[in-house]
Amino acid sequence: MFAILTVCGDERIIALLLRQDWTMKAAFLTELRGMEIREMPAPQITKPDDVLVRIDAVGVCGSDVHYYTTGQIGSQKIEYPWTVGHECAGTIVEVASEVSGLSVGQRVAVDPLKTCGTCDQCLAGREHTCRNQAFLACPGQLPGALAEFIVMPAACCFPVPDSMNDDEVTIVEPLSIGLYATRLAPENPPKRSAILGAGPIGLSVLLSLRAAGAEEIYVTDLLPERLEVAEAMGATWTGCHPSQDIVAEILEQSEHGMDCVFECAGQQETLDQCAPLLRPGGTLLAIGIPELERVSYCPDLMRRKEIRLQNVRRQNGCVQAAIDLISSGTVDVMPMVTHHFDLDGSRDAFEMVADYRDGVIKAIVNVQG
Ligand SMILES: [Zn+2]
Ligand SMILES: [Zn+2]
């Protein structure tokens, strides 16, 4: 107990240890584009492999903002009020009886996906498509991490070295998605690739490709400030559409076309650019989450070029690799971190990201202030 008090120095942790009733602050979505910070009962350890984590920082993800502005992602609809946030950095404050390898005071990156471990998908090594999964802040699944504390299974908590700051720890989640997408490409790294959309996921794909040794990477976006970051992160060429004809300009430099196109914007317009950009036999990796319920592909070009369509669902088994890439200095994720807010400023953070204001790429909420 002494160690916990020393590490946390927080009255509510002391109350927790004394098992008094206690509450915490959490960000709740209350209506479309409505968010309030409310008090709620703090989570409790209930299972022998649970870990109680104090949340230090949360990155605002495009998917959180989808829920904020539209109340749903595809078939997953919010019933208000509902909590948000899943890209989190935290510090362990309590571990349950059967947890080993994790200790109080340890800083961790949290994998937001809780899986059953027993279904056909889990047994086949496809935990990310677990049939009984629960994801932080997904409607009806697990409460969001934009709160002072969460409880997660020990298997979701990955210790990070002290050399990593909280911003870097929150970026582990999107970086692991970029890393996983590149691992789904038929060759890693592809010789020639394009990334359409230079938000945090597109930039994570770029960093992952660079880390794998890729040299020819074309990156496009609507926002010039994002392309500047992409250039700093090693993009071969960047183009801003619609002011440039990005398909023509990329093919001018690489006439045979791309081995892979990583579609990270989720827009019909960018999806339409993929087939013309790809070489015959190339692969379209669909990572962006479309706000539209349906998108379309032109079967003529897709068929004639025999293009492979690979959907990408979150990540699978890439969290530790993402931590290693950052902690070893192989990649520098900090250029994508543009803004910080405190917990009470969460709504401002979401508004900023929703409207792409002030050159925001990744906004981070420092939950402990
Ligand atoms: Zn995310
Ligand atoms: Zn499962």
mmCIF file of C-alpha atoms and ligand atoms in Angstrom:
data_model
loop_
_atom_site.group_PDB
_atom_site.id
_atom_site.type_symbol
_atom_site.label_atom_id
_atom_site.label_comp_id
_atom_site.label_asym_id
_atom_site.label_seq_id
_atom_site.Cartn_x
_atom_site.Cartn_y
_atom_site.Cartn_z
ATOM 1 C CA MET A 1 0.000 0.000 0.000
ATOM 2 C CA PHE A 2 2.862 2.340 0.777
ATOM 3 C CA ALA A 3 4.169 1.938 -2.761
ATOM 4 C CA ILE A 4 0.806 2.810 -4.247
ATOM 5 C CA LEU A 5 0.438 5.928 -2.120
ATOM 6 C CA THR A 6 3.935 6.996 -2.991
ATOM 7 C CA VAL A 7 3.428 6.511 -6.705
ATOM 8 C CA CYS A 8 -0.003 8.011 -7.038
ATOM 9 C CA GLY A 9 -0.285 10.517 -4.195
ATOM 10 C CA ASP A 10 -3.945 10.855 -5.029
ATOM 11 C CA GLU A 11 -6.712 11.055 -2.420
ATOM 12 C CA ARG A 12 -9.078 9.059 -4.564
ATOM 13 C CA ILE A 13 -6.568 6.243 -4.883
ATOM 14 C CA ILE A 14 -6.324 6.197 -1.112
ATOM 15 C CA ALA A 15 -10.128 6.067 -0.933
ATOM 16 C CA LEU A 16 -10.087 3.225 -3.430
ATOM 17 C CA LEU A 17 -7.642 1.258 -1.350
ATOM 18 C CA LEU A 18 -9.809 1.792 1.681
ATOM 19 C CA ARG A 19 -12.726 0.588 -0.481
ATOM 20 C CA GLN A 20 -14.828 3.669 0.024
ATOM 21 C CA ASP A 21 -17.347 4.589 -2.632
ATOM 22 C CA TRP A 22 -15.712 6.909 -5.052
ATOM 23 C CA THR A 23 -16.435 8.640 -8.290
ATOM 24 C CA MET A 24 -14.421 9.928 -11.200
ATOM 25 C CA LYS A 25 -14.796 12.371 -14.030
ATOM 26 C CA ALA A 26 -15.469 11.118 -17.548
ATOM 27 C CA ALA A 27 -16.387 12.724 -20.878
ATOM 28 C CA PHE A 28 -19.906 11.821 -22.033
ATOM 29 C CA LEU A 29 -21.427 12.311 -25.452
ATOM 30 C CA THR A 30 -24.869 13.770 -24.742
ATOM 31 C CA GLU A 31 -26.262 14.482 -28.221
ATOM 32 C CA LEU A 32 -24.865 15.154 -31.712
ATOM 33 C CA ARG A 33 -21.831 17.387 -31.144
ATOM 34 C CA GLY A 34 -22.646 17.543 -27.452
ATOM 35 C CA MET A 35 -20.166 16.534 -24.742
ATOM 36 C CA GLU A 36 -20.144 17.015 -20.980
ATOM 37 C CA ILE A 37 -17.706 16.104 -18.257
ATOM 38 C CA ARG A 38 -19.726 14.244 -15.619
ATOM 39 C CA GLU A 39 -19.032 12.411 -12.381
ATOM 40 C CA MET A 40 -19.670 8.681 -12.520
ATOM 41 C CA PRO A 41 -18.869 5.694 -10.309
ATOM 42 C CA ALA A 42 -15.220 4.763 -10.723
ATOM 43 C CA PRO A 43 -14.607 1.311 -12.214
ATOM 44 C CA GLN A 44 -13.679 -1.544 -9.905
ATOM 45 C CA ILE A 45 -11.565 -4.599 -10.391
ATOM 46 C CA THR A 46 -13.913 -7.587 -10.593
ATOM 47 C CA LYS A 47 -11.962 -10.347 -12.363
ATOM 48 C CA PRO A 48 -8.720 -12.020 -11.327
ATOM 49 C CA ASP A 49 -6.866 -10.712 -14.415
ATOM 50 C CA ASP A 50 -8.124 -7.117 -14.193
ATOM 51 C CA VAL A 51 -5.923 -4.062 -13.927
ATOM 52 C CA LEU A 52 -7.075 -0.635 -12.747
ATOM 53 C CA VAL A 53 -5.397 2.048 -14.819
ATOM 54 C CA ARG A 54 -5.261 5.764 -14.089
ATOM 55 C CA ILE A 55 -5.604 7.487 -17.458
ATOM 56 C CA ASP A 56 -2.902 10.055 -18.122
ATOM 57 C CA ALA A 57 -3.588 11.011 -21.741
ATOM 58 C CA VAL A 58 -6.048 10.166 -24.508
ATOM 59 C CA GLY A 59 -5.634 10.838 -28.214
ATOM 60 C CA VAL A 60 -8.708 12.041 -30.089
ATOM 61 C CA CYS A 61 -9.264 9.561 -32.921
ATOM 62 C CA GLY A 62 -11.163 10.084 -36.150
ATOM 63 C CA SER A 63 -13.520 7.290 -35.073
ATOM 64 C CA ASP A 64 -14.294 9.097 -31.774
ATOM 65 C CA VAL A 65 -15.110 12.165 -33.827
ATOM 66 C CA HIS A 66 -17.376 10.108 -36.123
ATOM 67 C CA TYR A 67 -19.402 9.164 -33.051
ATOM 68 C CA TYR A 68 -19.323 12.771 -31.849
ATOM 69 C CA THR A 69 -20.611 14.274 -35.086
ATOM 70 C CA THR A 70 -22.888 11.519 -36.420
ATOM 71 C CA GLY A 71 -23.728 9.341 -33.382
ATOM 72 C CA GLN A 72 -22.723 6.161 -35.175
ATOM 73 C CA ILE A 73 -20.174 4.222 -37.174
ATOM 74 C CA GLY A 74 -21.959 1.944 -39.601
ATOM 75 C CA SER A 75 -24.297 -0.295 -37.632
ATOM 76 C CA GLN A 76 -22.869 0.779 -34.252
ATOM 77 C CA LYS A 77 -25.139 3.485 -32.900
ATOM 78 C CA ILE A 78 -24.796 5.449 -29.682
ATOM 79 C CA GLU A 79 -27.503 5.597 -27.061
ATOM 80 C CA TYR A 80 -26.915 8.805 -25.102
ATOM 81 C CA PRO A 81 -25.289 9.477 -22.781
ATOM 82 C CA TRP A 82 -22.213 7.486 -23.795
ATOM 83 C CA THR A 83 -18.494 7.759 -23.053
ATOM 84 C CA VAL A 84 -15.685 8.088 -25.618
ATOM 85 C CA GLY A 85 -11.952 7.605 -26.149
ATOM 86 C CA HIS A 86 -9.740 4.591 -26.785
ATOM 87 C CA GLU A 87 -6.181 5.772 -27.540
ATOM 88 C CA CYS A 88 -4.802 5.955 -24.055
ATOM 89 C CA ALA A 89 -1.704 6.196 -21.940
ATOM 90 C CA GLY A 90 -2.037 5.315 -18.279
ATOM 91 C CA THR A 91 -0.419 4.262 -15.030
ATOM 92 C CA ILE A 92 -1.332 1.084 -13.194
ATOM 93 C CA VAL A 93 -2.838 1.758 -9.777
ATOM 94 C CA GLU A 94 -4.124 -1.689 -8.810
ATOM 95 C CA VAL A 95 -3.739 -5.241 -10.107
ATOM 96 C CA ALA A 96 -5.996 -8.209 -9.378
ATOM 97 C CA SER A 97 -4.822 -11.435 -7.758
ATOM 98 C CA GLU A 98 -3.814 -13.414 -10.853
ATOM 99 C CA VAL A 99 -1.997 -10.636 -12.698
ATOM 100 C CA SER A 100 1.688 -11.233 -13.210
ATOM 101 C CA GLY A 101 4.298 -9.159 -14.977
ATOM 102 C CA LEU A 102 2.550 -5.865 -14.272
ATOM 103 C CA SER A 103 2.975 -3.767 -11.172
ATOM 104 C CA VAL A 104 1.546 -0.697 -9.524
ATOM 105 C CA GLY A 105 3.139 2.506 -10.770
ATOM 106 C CA GLN A 106 4.029 1.034 -14.180
ATOM 107 C CA ARG A 107 3.154 3.212 -17.187
ATOM 108 C CA VAL A 108 1.305 1.359 -19.934
ATOM 109 C CA ALA A 109 -0.077 1.673 -23.441
ATOM 110 C CA VAL A 110 -3.562 0.155 -23.513
ATOM 111 C CA ASP A 111 -4.785 -2.039 -26.343
ATOM 112 C CA PRO A 112 -8.462 -0.994 -26.451
ATOM 113 C CA LEU A 113 -9.683 -4.406 -27.600
ATOM 114 C CA LYS A 114 -10.812 -7.061 -25.144
ATOM 115 C CA THR A 115 -11.204 -10.514 -26.699
ATOM 116 C CA CYS A 116 -12.687 -13.832 -25.539
ATOM 117 C CA GLY A 117 -9.681 -16.026 -26.297
ATOM 118 C CA THR A 118 -11.898 -19.030 -27.060
ATOM 119 C CA CYS A 119 -13.815 -18.380 -30.310
ATOM 120 C CA ASP A 120 -12.687 -19.650 -33.717
ATOM 121 C CA GLN A 121 -11.202 -16.263 -34.587
ATOM 122 C CA CYS A 122 -9.178 -15.973 -31.378
ATOM 123 C CA LEU A 123 -7.975 -19.557 -31.757
ATOM 124 C CA ALA A 124 -6.948 -18.809 -35.343
ATOM 125 C CA GLY A 125 -4.843 -15.853 -34.200
ATOM 126 C CA ARG A 126 -7.374 -13.312 -35.426
ATOM 127 C CA GLU A 127 -8.192 -11.697 -32.085
ATOM 128 C CA HIS A 128 -9.112 -8.447 -33.828
ATOM 129 C CA THR A 129 -12.129 -10.156 -35.403
ATOM 130 C CA CYS A 130 -13.045 -12.011 -32.195
ATOM 131 C CA ARG A 131 -16.724 -12.862 -32.260
ATOM 132 C CA ASN A 132 -17.218 -11.780 -28.652
ATOM 133 C CA GLN A 133 -15.039 -8.710 -28.646
ATOM 134 C CA ALA A 134 -15.505 -5.546 -26.650
ATOM 135 C CA PHE A 135 -13.735 -2.330 -27.574
ATOM 136 C CA LEU A 136 -13.250 0.776 -25.441
ATOM 137 C CA ALA A 137 -16.040 3.293 -26.116
ATOM 138 C CA CYS A 138 -17.817 1.183 -28.730
ATOM 139 C CA PRO A 139 -21.550 1.575 -28.095
ATOM 140 C CA GLY A 140 -22.755 -1.034 -25.624
ATOM 141 C CA GLN A 141 -19.309 -2.648 -25.277
ATOM 142 C CA LEU A 142 -16.837 -1.007 -22.880
ATOM 143 C CA PRO A 143 -16.895 2.488 -21.369
ATOM 144 C CA GLY A 144 -14.577 5.028 -22.990
ATOM 145 C CA ALA A 145 -11.090 5.897 -21.815
ATOM 146 C CA LEU A 146 -11.637 9.657 -21.786
ATOM 147 C CA ALA A 147 -12.064 9.299 -18.043
ATOM 148 C CA GLU A 148 -9.854 9.311 -14.990
ATOM 149 C CA PHE A 149 -9.730 5.514 -14.642
ATOM 150 C CA ILE A 150 -10.496 2.364 -16.600
ATOM 151 C CA VAL A 151 -10.348 -1.347 -15.806
ATOM 152 C CA MET A 152 -8.879 -3.597 -18.486
ATOM 153 C CA PRO A 153 -7.568 -7.172 -18.596
ATOM 154 C CA ALA A 154 -3.832 -7.414 -17.940
ATOM 155 C CA ALA A 155 -3.335 -8.755 -21.487
ATOM 156 C CA CYS A 156 -4.386 -5.336 -22.848
ATOM 157 C CA CYS A 157 -1.774 -3.426 -20.812
ATOM 158 C CA PHE A 158 1.671 -3.079 -22.382
ATOM 159 C CA PRO A 159 4.422 -1.556 -20.196
ATOM 160 C CA VAL A 160 6.305 1.307 -21.823
ATOM 161 C CA PRO A 161 9.759 2.628 -20.984
ATOM 162 C CA ASP A 162 10.090 5.948 -19.135
ATOM 163 C CA SER A 163 11.841 7.377 -22.189
ATOM 164 C CA MET A 164 8.447 7.496 -23.935
ATOM 165 C CA ASN A 165 6.266 10.510 -23.150
ATOM 166 C CA ASP A 166 2.484 10.314 -22.782
ATOM 167 C CA ASP A 167 1.931 11.648 -26.311
ATOM 168 C CA GLU A 168 4.029 8.852 -27.752
ATOM 169 C CA VAL A 169 2.206 6.279 -25.638
ATOM 170 C CA THR A 170 -1.197 7.403 -26.951
ATOM 171 C CA ILE A 171 0.112 7.212 -30.548
ATOM 172 C CA VAL A 172 0.967 3.529 -30.040
ATOM 173 C CA GLU A 173 -2.643 2.640 -30.923
ATOM 174 C CA PRO A 174 -2.872 4.410 -34.322
ATOM 175 C CA LEU A 175 0.728 3.445 -35.126
ATOM 176 C CA SER A 176 -0.110 -0.217 -34.505
ATOM 177 C CA ILE A 177 -2.912 0.101 -37.083
ATOM 178 C CA GLY A 178 -0.501 1.569 -39.641
ATOM 179 C CA LEU A 179 1.951 -1.182 -38.892
ATOM 180 C CA TYR A 180 -0.677 -3.889 -39.243
ATOM 181 C CA ALA A 181 -1.866 -2.446 -42.587
ATOM 182 C CA THR A 182 1.665 -2.623 -43.984
ATOM 183 C CA ARG A 183 1.933 -6.225 -42.788
ATOM 184 C CA LEU A 184 -1.212 -7.051 -44.764
ATOM 185 C CA ALA A 185 0.429 -5.851 -47.966
ATOM 186 C CA PRO A 186 1.547 -8.806 -50.139
ATOM 187 C CA GLU A 187 5.146 -7.569 -49.907
ATOM 188 C CA ASN A 188 6.417 -5.601 -46.956
ATOM 189 C CA PRO A 189 7.585 -3.117 -47.885
ATOM 190 C CA PRO A 190 5.935 -2.656 -51.256
ATOM 191 C CA LYS A 191 8.308 -1.122 -53.770
ATOM 192 C CA ARG A 192 5.931 1.659 -54.761
ATOM 193 C CA SER A 193 2.991 2.773 -52.694
ATOM 194 C CA ALA A 194 0.581 5.631 -52.297
ATOM 195 C CA ILE A 195 -1.149 6.767 -49.130
ATOM 196 C CA LEU A 196 -4.381 8.679 -49.694
ATOM 197 C CA GLY A 197 -5.124 10.741 -46.596
ATOM 198 C CA ALA A 198 -2.378 12.058 -44.300
ATOM 199 C CA GLY A 199 -4.213 12.117 -40.995
ATOM 200 C CA PRO A 200 -2.812 10.159 -38.028
ATOM 201 C CA ILE A 201 -3.558 6.776 -39.661
ATOM 202 C CA GLY A 202 -2.068 7.735 -43.029
ATOM 203 C CA LEU A 203 1.012 9.128 -41.289
ATOM 204 C CA SER A 204 1.228 5.935 -39.208
ATOM 205 C CA VAL A 205 1.224 3.898 -42.428
ATOM 206 C CA LEU A 206 3.948 6.192 -43.770
ATOM 207 C CA LEU A 207 6.128 5.737 -40.661
ATOM 208 C CA SER A 208 5.589 1.971 -40.778
ATOM 209 C CA LEU A 209 6.531 1.774 -44.461
ATOM 210 C CA ARG A 210 9.641 3.870 -43.848
ATOM 211 C CA ALA A 211 10.588 1.682 -40.881
ATOM 212 C CA ALA A 212 10.268 -1.380 -43.155
ATOM 213 C CA GLY A 213 12.644 0.232 -45.647
ATOM 214 C CA ALA A 214 10.178 1.469 -48.290
ATOM 215 C CA GLU A 215 11.583 4.194 -50.492
ATOM 216 C CA GLU A 216 8.925 5.219 -52.990
ATOM 217 C CA ILE A 217 5.905 6.536 -51.112
ATOM 218 C CA TYR A 218 3.454 9.070 -52.542
ATOM 219 C CA VAL A 219 1.158 10.828 -50.063
ATOM 220 C CA THR A 220 -1.914 12.931 -50.781
ATOM 221 C CA ASP A 221 -4.333 14.974 -48.699
ATOM 222 C CA LEU A 222 -6.622 17.985 -48.920
ATOM 223 C CA LEU A 223 -4.655 19.855 -46.274
ATOM 224 C CA PRO A 224 -1.196 21.220 -47.122
ATOM 225 C CA GLU A 225 -0.087 21.304 -43.446
ATOM 226 C CA ARG A 226 -0.547 17.536 -43.219
ATOM 227 C CA LEU A 227 1.549 17.073 -46.336
ATOM 228 C CA GLU A 228 4.347 19.101 -44.765
ATOM 229 C CA VAL A 229 4.402 16.610 -41.894
ATOM 230 C CA ALA A 230 4.344 13.718 -44.391
ATOM 231 C CA GLU A 231 7.370 15.195 -46.148
ATOM 232 C CA ALA A 232 9.192 15.561 -42.848
ATOM 233 C CA MET A 233 8.393 11.900 -42.139
ATOM 234 C CA GLY A 234 9.990 10.757 -45.381
ATOM 235 C CA ALA A 235 7.334 10.817 -48.119
ATOM 236 C CA THR A 236 8.938 10.744 -51.564
ATOM 237 C CA TRP A 237 6.364 13.101 -53.013
ATOM 238 C CA THR A 238 3.226 14.759 -51.712
ATOM 239 C CA GLY A 239 0.248 16.156 -53.580
ATOM 240 C CA CYS A 240 -2.732 18.194 -52.591
ATOM 241 C CA HIS A 241 -6.027 17.397 -54.229
ATOM 242 C CA PRO A 242 -8.227 18.724 -55.680
ATOM 243 C CA SER A 243 -5.853 21.541 -56.647
ATOM 244 C CA GLN A 244 -3.519 18.976 -58.245
ATOM 245 C CA ASP A 245 -4.424 16.016 -60.456
ATOM 246 C CA ILE A 246 -2.735 13.619 -58.078
ATOM 247 C CA VAL A 247 -3.368 10.477 -60.146
ATOM 248 C CA ALA A 248 -1.768 11.970 -63.255
ATOM 249 C CA GLU A 249 1.143 13.437 -61.319
ATOM 250 C CA ILE A 250 1.950 10.206 -59.485
ATOM 251 C CA LEU A 251 1.734 8.143 -62.693
ATOM 252 C CA GLU A 252 4.000 10.635 -64.437
ATOM 253 C CA GLN A 253 6.696 9.739 -61.928
ATOM 254 C CA SER A 254 5.917 6.050 -61.698
ATOM 255 C CA GLU A 255 4.382 4.992 -64.991
ATOM 256 C CA HIS A 256 3.702 1.335 -64.118
ATOM 257 C CA GLY A 257 1.581 2.318 -61.135
ATOM 258 C CA MET A 258 1.554 1.474 -57.464
ATOM 259 C CA ASP A 259 2.016 -1.968 -55.908
ATOM 260 C CA CYS A 260 -0.195 -0.864 -53.026
ATOM 261 C CA VAL A 261 -2.514 2.022 -52.301
ATOM 262 C CA PHE A 262 -3.351 2.616 -48.648
ATOM 263 C CA GLU A 263 -6.720 4.377 -48.653
ATOM 264 C CA CYS A 264 -6.849 6.238 -45.336
ATOM 265 C CA ALA A 265 -9.493 8.895 -45.985
ATOM 266 C CA GLY A 266 -12.652 6.806 -46.364
ATOM 267 C CA GLN A 267 -13.996 9.100 -49.076
ATOM 268 C CA GLN A 268 -15.582 8.007 -52.346
ATOM 269 C CA GLU A 269 -13.271 10.415 -54.154
ATOM 270 C CA THR A 270 -10.113 8.801 -52.767
ATOM 271 C CA LEU A 271 -11.509 5.294 -53.296
ATOM 272 C CA ASP A 272 -12.024 6.264 -56.941
ATOM 273 C CA GLN A 273 -8.351 7.225 -57.221
ATOM 274 C CA CYS A 274 -7.106 3.803 -56.119
ATOM 275 C CA ALA A 275 -7.744 1.652 -59.219
ATOM 276 C CA PRO A 276 -6.203 4.151 -61.663
ATOM 277 C CA LEU A 277 -3.146 4.467 -59.403
ATOM 278 C CA LEU A 278 -2.565 0.723 -58.978
ATOM 279 C CA ARG A 279 -0.547 -1.467 -61.294
ATOM 280 C CA PRO A 280 -2.262 -4.622 -62.599
ATOM 281 C CA GLY A 281 -2.256 -7.133 -59.757
ATOM 282 C CA GLY A 282 -1.825 -4.374 -57.181
ATOM 283 C CA THR A 283 -3.531 -4.193 -53.792
ATOM 284 C CA LEU A 284 -5.964 -1.637 -52.447
ATOM 285 C CA LEU A 285 -5.797 -1.559 -48.652
ATOM 286 C CA ALA A 286 -8.977 0.062 -47.325
ATOM 287 C CA ILE A 287 -8.252 1.529 -43.890
ATOM 288 C CA GLY A 288 -10.296 4.749 -43.802
ATOM 289 C CA ILE A 289 -13.770 4.425 -42.307
ATOM 290 C CA PRO A 290 -16.324 5.884 -44.748
ATOM 291 C CA GLU A 291 -19.067 7.998 -43.210
ATOM 292 C CA LEU A 292 -21.248 6.821 -46.071
ATOM 293 C CA GLU A 293 -23.216 3.639 -45.588
ATOM 294 C CA ARG A 294 -22.219 2.500 -49.089
ATOM 295 C CA VAL A 295 -19.264 3.190 -51.332
ATOM 296 C CA SER A 296 -18.755 2.044 -54.898
ATOM 297 C CA TYR A 297 -15.949 0.647 -57.002
ATOM 298 C CA CYS A 298 -15.697 0.708 -60.766
ATOM 299 C CA PRO A 299 -15.723 -3.018 -61.616
ATOM 300 C CA ASP A 300 -14.298 -2.428 -65.084
ATOM 301 C CA LEU A 301 -10.892 -1.198 -63.975
ATOM 302 C CA MET A 302 -10.832 -3.290 -60.796
ATOM 303 C CA ARG A 303 -11.436 -6.436 -62.843
ATOM 304 C CA ARG A 304 -9.230 -5.660 -65.805
ATOM 305 C CA LYS A 305 -6.309 -4.901 -63.529
ATOM 306 C CA GLU A 306 -7.265 -7.780 -61.221
ATOM 307 C CA ILE A 307 -6.923 -5.567 -58.189
ATOM 308 C CA ARG A 308 -6.986 -7.155 -54.767
ATOM 309 C CA LEU A 309 -9.156 -5.390 -52.180
ATOM 310 C CA GLN A 310 -7.892 -5.841 -48.636
ATOM 311 C CA ASN A 311 -10.019 -4.380 -45.871
ATOM 312 C CA VAL A 312 -8.126 -3.510 -42.702
ATOM 313 C CA ARG A 313 -9.793 -3.898 -39.312
ATOM 314 C CA ARG A 314 -7.892 -2.118 -36.543
ATOM 315 C CA GLN A 315 -4.735 -4.110 -35.796
ATOM 316 C CA ASN A 316 -3.682 -7.559 -34.763
ATOM 317 C CA GLY A 317 -0.655 -8.250 -32.605
ATOM 318 C CA CYS A 318 1.195 -5.036 -33.436
ATOM 319 C CA VAL A 319 1.067 -3.103 -30.139
ATOM 320 C CA GLN A 320 4.445 -4.253 -28.818
ATOM 321 C CA ALA A 321 6.052 -3.690 -32.232
ATOM 322 C CA ALA A 322 4.666 -0.138 -32.276
ATOM 323 C CA ILE A 323 6.079 0.520 -28.797
ATOM 324 C CA ASP A 324 9.443 -0.832 -29.929
ATOM 325 C CA LEU A 325 9.488 1.346 -33.056
ATOM 326 C CA ILE A 326 8.892 4.477 -30.982
ATOM 327 C CA SER A 327 11.069 3.645 -27.980
ATOM 328 C CA SER A 328 14.026 2.655 -30.159
ATOM 329 C CA GLY A 329 13.823 5.970 -32.003
ATOM 330 C CA THR A 330 13.198 4.182 -35.318
ATOM 331 C CA VAL A 331 10.173 6.396 -35.901
ATOM 332 C CA ASP A 332 9.340 9.852 -34.571
ATOM 333 C CA VAL A 333 5.598 10.226 -34.090
ATOM 334 C CA MET A 334 5.765 13.623 -32.399
ATOM 335 C CA PRO A 335 5.322 15.732 -35.570
ATOM 336 C CA MET A 336 1.734 14.464 -35.768
ATOM 337 C CA VAL A 337 0.916 15.646 -32.232
ATOM 338 C CA THR A 338 -0.298 19.195 -32.734
ATOM 339 C CA HIS A 339 -2.592 20.160 -29.827
ATOM 340 C CA HIS A 340 -3.144 19.471 -26.118
ATOM 341 C CA PHE A 341 -6.215 19.975 -23.941
ATOM 342 C CA ASP A 342 -7.153 19.203 -20.346
ATOM 343 C CA LEU A 343 -10.132 16.978 -19.521
ATOM 344 C CA ASP A 344 -12.491 19.939 -19.200
ATOM 345 C CA GLY A 345 -11.387 21.016 -22.684
ATOM 346 C CA SER A 346 -12.341 17.671 -24.281
ATOM 347 C CA ARG A 347 -15.243 19.155 -26.218
ATOM 348 C CA ASP A 348 -12.954 21.850 -27.663
ATOM 349 C CA ALA A 349 -10.571 19.102 -28.748
ATOM 350 C CA PHE A 350 -13.376 17.213 -30.509
ATOM 351 C CA GLU A 351 -14.698 20.382 -32.169
ATOM 352 C CA MET A 352 -11.231 21.207 -33.415
ATOM 353 C CA VAL A 353 -10.650 17.755 -34.885
ATOM 354 C CA ALA A 354 -14.179 17.589 -36.359
ATOM 355 C CA ASP A 355 -13.646 20.864 -38.227
ATOM 356 C CA TYR A 356 -9.938 20.304 -39.059
ATOM 357 C CA ARG A 357 -9.222 23.652 -37.382
ATOM 358 C CA ASP A 358 -5.856 25.225 -36.725
ATOM 359 C CA GLY A 359 -3.848 22.612 -38.625
ATOM 360 C CA VAL A 360 -4.786 19.914 -36.114
ATOM 361 C CA ILE A 361 -3.564 16.407 -36.812
ATOM 362 C CA LYS A 362 -3.588 14.630 -33.438
ATOM 363 C CA ALA A 363 -5.147 16.366 -30.446
ATOM 364 C CA ILE A 364 -4.370 14.872 -27.059
ATOM 365 C CA VAL A 365 -6.316 15.296 -23.839
ATOM 366 C CA ASN A 366 -4.102 15.299 -20.760
ATOM 367 C CA VAL A 367 -6.598 13.791 -18.359
ATOM 368 C CA GLN A 368 -4.598 14.521 -15.213
ATOM 369 C CA GLY A 369 -4.170 18.171 -16.281
HETATM 370 ZN ZN ZN B 1 -8.092 5.260 -32.877
HETATM 371 ZN ZN ZN B 2 -12.738 -14.520 -29.482
#
